[in-house]
Short mmCIF file of C-alpha atoms in Angstrom, two decimals:
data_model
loop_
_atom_site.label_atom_id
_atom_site.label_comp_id
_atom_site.label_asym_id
_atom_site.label_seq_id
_atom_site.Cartn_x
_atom_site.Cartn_y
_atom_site.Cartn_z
CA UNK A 157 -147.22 -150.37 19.41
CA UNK A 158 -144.66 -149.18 22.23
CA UNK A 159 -147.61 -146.83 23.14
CA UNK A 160 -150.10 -149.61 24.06
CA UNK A 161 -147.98 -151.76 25.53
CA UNK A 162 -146.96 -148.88 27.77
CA UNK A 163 -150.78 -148.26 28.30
CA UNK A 164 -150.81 -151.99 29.00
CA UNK A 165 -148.39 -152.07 31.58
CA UNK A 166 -149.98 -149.41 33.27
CA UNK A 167 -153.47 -150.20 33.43
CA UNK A 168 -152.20 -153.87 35.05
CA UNK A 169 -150.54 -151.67 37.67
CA UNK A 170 -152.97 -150.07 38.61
CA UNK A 171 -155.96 -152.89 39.03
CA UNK A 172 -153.45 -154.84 41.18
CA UNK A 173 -154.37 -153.55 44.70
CA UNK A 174 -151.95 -151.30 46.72
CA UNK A 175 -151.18 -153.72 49.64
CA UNK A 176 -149.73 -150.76 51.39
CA UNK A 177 -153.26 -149.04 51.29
CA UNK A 178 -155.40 -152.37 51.62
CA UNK A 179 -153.22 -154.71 53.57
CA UNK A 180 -154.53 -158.57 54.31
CA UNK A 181 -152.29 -158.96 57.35
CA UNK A 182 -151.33 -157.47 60.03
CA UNK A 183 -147.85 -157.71 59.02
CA UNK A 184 -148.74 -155.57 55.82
CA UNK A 185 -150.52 -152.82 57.75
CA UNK A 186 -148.64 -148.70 57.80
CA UNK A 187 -150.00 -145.82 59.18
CA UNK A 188 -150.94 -145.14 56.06
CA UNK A 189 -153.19 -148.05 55.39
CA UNK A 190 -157.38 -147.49 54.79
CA UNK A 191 -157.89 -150.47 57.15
CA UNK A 192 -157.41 -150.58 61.06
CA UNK A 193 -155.16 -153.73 62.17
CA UNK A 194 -157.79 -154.66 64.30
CA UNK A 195 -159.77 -156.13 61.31
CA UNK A 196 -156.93 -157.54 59.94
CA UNK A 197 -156.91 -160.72 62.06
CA UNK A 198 -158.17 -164.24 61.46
CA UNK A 199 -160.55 -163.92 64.26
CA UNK A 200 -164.10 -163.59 64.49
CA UNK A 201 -164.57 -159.87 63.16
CA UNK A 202 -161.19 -159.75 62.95
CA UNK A 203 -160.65 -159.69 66.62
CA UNK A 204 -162.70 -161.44 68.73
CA UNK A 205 -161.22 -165.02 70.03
CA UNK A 206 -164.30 -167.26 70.28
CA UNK A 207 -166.28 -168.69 72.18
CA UNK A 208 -169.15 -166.22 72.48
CA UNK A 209 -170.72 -165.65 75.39
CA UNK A 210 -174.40 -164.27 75.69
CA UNK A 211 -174.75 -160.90 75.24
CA UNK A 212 -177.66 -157.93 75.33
CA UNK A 213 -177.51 -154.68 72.86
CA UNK A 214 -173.46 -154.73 72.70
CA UNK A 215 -172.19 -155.72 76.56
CA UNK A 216 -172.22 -159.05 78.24
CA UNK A 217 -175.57 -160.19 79.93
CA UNK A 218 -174.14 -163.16 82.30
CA UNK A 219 -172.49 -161.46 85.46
CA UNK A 220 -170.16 -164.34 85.19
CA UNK A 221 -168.01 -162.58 82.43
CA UNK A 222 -168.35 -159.33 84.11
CA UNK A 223 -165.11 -157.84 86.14
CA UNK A 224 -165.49 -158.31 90.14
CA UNK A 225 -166.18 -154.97 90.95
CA UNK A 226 -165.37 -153.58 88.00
CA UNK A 227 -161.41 -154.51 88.76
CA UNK A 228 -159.11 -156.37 85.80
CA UNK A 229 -155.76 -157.69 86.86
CA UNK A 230 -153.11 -158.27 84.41
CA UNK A 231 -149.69 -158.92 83.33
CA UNK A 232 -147.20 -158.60 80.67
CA UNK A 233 -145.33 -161.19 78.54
CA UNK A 234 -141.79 -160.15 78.33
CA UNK A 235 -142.07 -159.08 74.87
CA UNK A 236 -142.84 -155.62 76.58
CA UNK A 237 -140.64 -153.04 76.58
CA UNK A 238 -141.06 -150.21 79.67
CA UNK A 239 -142.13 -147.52 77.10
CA UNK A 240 -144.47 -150.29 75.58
CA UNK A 241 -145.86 -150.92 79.03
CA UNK A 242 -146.34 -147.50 79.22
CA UNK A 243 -148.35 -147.08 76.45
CA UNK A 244 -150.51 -149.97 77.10
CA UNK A 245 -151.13 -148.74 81.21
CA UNK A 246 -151.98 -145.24 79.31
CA UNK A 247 -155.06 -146.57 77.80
CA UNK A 248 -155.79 -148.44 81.23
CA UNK A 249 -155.45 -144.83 82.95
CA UNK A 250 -158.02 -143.56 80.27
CA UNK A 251 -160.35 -146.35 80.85
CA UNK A 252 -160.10 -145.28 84.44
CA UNK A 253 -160.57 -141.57 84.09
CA UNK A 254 -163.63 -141.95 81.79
CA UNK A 255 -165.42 -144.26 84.19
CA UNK A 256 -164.48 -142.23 86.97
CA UNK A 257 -162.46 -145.24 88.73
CA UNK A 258 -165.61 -147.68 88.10
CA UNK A 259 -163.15 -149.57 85.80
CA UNK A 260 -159.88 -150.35 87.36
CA UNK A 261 -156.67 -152.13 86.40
CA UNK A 262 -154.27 -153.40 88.94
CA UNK A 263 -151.14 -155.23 88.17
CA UNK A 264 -151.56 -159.26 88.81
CA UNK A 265 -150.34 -160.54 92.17
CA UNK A 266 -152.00 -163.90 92.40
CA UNK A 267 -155.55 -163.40 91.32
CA UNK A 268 -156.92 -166.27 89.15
CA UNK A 269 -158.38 -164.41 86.75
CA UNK A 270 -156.20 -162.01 84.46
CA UNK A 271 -156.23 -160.36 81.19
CA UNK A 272 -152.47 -161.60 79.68
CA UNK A 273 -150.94 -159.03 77.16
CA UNK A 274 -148.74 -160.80 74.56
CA UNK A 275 -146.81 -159.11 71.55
CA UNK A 276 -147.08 -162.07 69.05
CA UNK A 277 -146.05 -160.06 65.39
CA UNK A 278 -147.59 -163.60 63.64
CA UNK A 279 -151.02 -162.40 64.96
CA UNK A 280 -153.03 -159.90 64.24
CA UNK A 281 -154.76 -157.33 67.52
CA UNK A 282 -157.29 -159.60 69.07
CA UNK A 283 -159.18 -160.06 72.58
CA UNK A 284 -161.87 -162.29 74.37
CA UNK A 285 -165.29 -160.86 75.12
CA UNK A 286 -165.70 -160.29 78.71
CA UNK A 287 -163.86 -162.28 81.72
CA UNK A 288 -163.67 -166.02 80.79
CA UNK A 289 -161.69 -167.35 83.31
CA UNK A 290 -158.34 -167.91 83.61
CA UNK A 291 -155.31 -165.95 82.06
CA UNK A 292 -156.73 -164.49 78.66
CA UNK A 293 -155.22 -163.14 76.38
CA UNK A 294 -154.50 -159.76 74.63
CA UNK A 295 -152.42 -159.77 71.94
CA UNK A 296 -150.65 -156.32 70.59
CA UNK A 297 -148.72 -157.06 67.66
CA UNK A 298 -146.29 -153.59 67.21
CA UNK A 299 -149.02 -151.99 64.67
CA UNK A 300 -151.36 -152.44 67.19
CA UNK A 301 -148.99 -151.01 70.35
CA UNK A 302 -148.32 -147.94 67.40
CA UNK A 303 -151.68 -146.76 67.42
CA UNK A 304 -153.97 -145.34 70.69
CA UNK A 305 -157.24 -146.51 69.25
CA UNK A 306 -156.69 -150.02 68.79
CA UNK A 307 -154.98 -150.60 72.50
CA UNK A 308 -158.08 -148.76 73.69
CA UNK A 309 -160.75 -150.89 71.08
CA UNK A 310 -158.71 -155.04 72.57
CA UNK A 311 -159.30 -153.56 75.72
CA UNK A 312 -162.93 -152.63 75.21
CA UNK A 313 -163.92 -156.31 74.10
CA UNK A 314 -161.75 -157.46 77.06
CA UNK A 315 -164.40 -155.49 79.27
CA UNK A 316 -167.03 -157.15 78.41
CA UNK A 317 -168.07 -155.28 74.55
CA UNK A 318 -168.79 -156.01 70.92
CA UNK A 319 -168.34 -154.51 67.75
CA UNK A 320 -171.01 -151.73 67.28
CA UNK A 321 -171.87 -152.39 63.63
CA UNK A 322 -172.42 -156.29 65.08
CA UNK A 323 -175.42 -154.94 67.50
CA UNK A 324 -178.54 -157.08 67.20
CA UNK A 325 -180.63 -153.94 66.87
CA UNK A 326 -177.93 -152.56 64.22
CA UNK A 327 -180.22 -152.32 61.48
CA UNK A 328 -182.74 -150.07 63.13
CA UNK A 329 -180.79 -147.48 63.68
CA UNK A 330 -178.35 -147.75 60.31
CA UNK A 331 -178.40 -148.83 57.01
CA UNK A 332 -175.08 -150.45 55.85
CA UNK A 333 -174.37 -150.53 52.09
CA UNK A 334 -172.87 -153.57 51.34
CA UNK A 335 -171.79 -152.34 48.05
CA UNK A 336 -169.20 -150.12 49.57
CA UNK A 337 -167.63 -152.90 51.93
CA UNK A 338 -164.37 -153.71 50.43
CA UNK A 339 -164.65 -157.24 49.05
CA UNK A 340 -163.22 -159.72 51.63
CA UNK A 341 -163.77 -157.42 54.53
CA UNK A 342 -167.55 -158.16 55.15
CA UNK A 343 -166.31 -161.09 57.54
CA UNK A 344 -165.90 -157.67 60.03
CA UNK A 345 -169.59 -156.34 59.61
CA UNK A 346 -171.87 -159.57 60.57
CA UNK A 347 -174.60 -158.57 63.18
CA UNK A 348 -175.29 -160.91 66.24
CA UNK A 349 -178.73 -162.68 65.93
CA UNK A 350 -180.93 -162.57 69.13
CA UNK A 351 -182.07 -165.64 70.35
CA UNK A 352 -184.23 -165.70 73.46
CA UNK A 353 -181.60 -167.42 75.77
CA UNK A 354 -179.42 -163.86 75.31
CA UNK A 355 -182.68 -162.29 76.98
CA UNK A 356 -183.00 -161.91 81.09
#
């Protein structure tokens, strides 16, 4: 009897998920979790504050959310630390270098329109699509600051992107098996419909 109670007791532990491995929040999420914070949020796709503007294939079609000349301006809240505003300027000097100075950040003076980068822990990594007007925001919660990839993936929606696997021509290029999506963590996998008005 000791025997399957023991057996008991172990079989519960194991079909209760490992929230270090599969977190649900931000807050929850290690370097050693199977899930990047950046789907962890309660955003659209995790991290996409709404509303959406038009888009073609993955990018932006209006110029209006497009970057004058390809220039971003931005602050810091003072959350930021000088080694966290390193880090953050890092993937801005990437950006740079990979777009051989096509993309370039300069630190907000008065301009109008500026990407904001907050640190709010209660919050998962998120960004707007494009330039919206206004201060936007960025928001790097500490897992997000920890890790290269997701400084470098805010930033990418703040240029103007979308989620690849969200691509309106997604499906004729890839096949995604539902069956192997994690239940709960479809809401990061949907695929923007085309509707003519997203067409030039």
């Amino acid at each position: 009897m000791k025997f399957v109670c023991l057996l008991a007791l172990f079989g519960a532990a194991l079909a209760a998920p490992n929230k270090k491995l599969f977190p649900t929040t931000g807050k929850e999420w290690t370097p050693d979790s199977l899930v990047n914070p950046e789907e962890l949020g309660d955003f659209f796709e995790g991290d996409i504050m709404l509303p959406l503007p038009k888009m073609d294939k993955n990018g932006l079609l209006d110029e209006k959310y497009r970057w004058p000349n390809g220039v971003v301006s931005y602050d810091f809240s003072s959350q930021f630390s000088d080694s966290q505003k390193a880090n953050v300027r890092g993937s801005m000097d990437e950006y740079e270098s990979m777009t051989n100075g096509c993309i370039t950040f300069v630190e907000r003076t008065d301009e109008s329109d500026y990407v904001h980068f907050t640190q709010d822990d209660n919050q998962g990594c998120y960004s707007y699509v494009g330039k919206v007007g206004g201060s936007q925001t960025i928001n790097y919660p500490q897992w997000c600051l920890d890790r290269h990839g997701s400084t470098l993936h805010e930033m990418l929606h703040a240029l103007g992107f979308y989620h690849e696997q969200s691509r309106f021509d997604r499906d004729d290029y890839v096949t995604i098996m539902w069956e192997n999506i994690e239940s709960g963590m479809q809401k990061t996998r949907f695929r923007i419909k085309v509707v003519s008005e997203f067409i030039s």
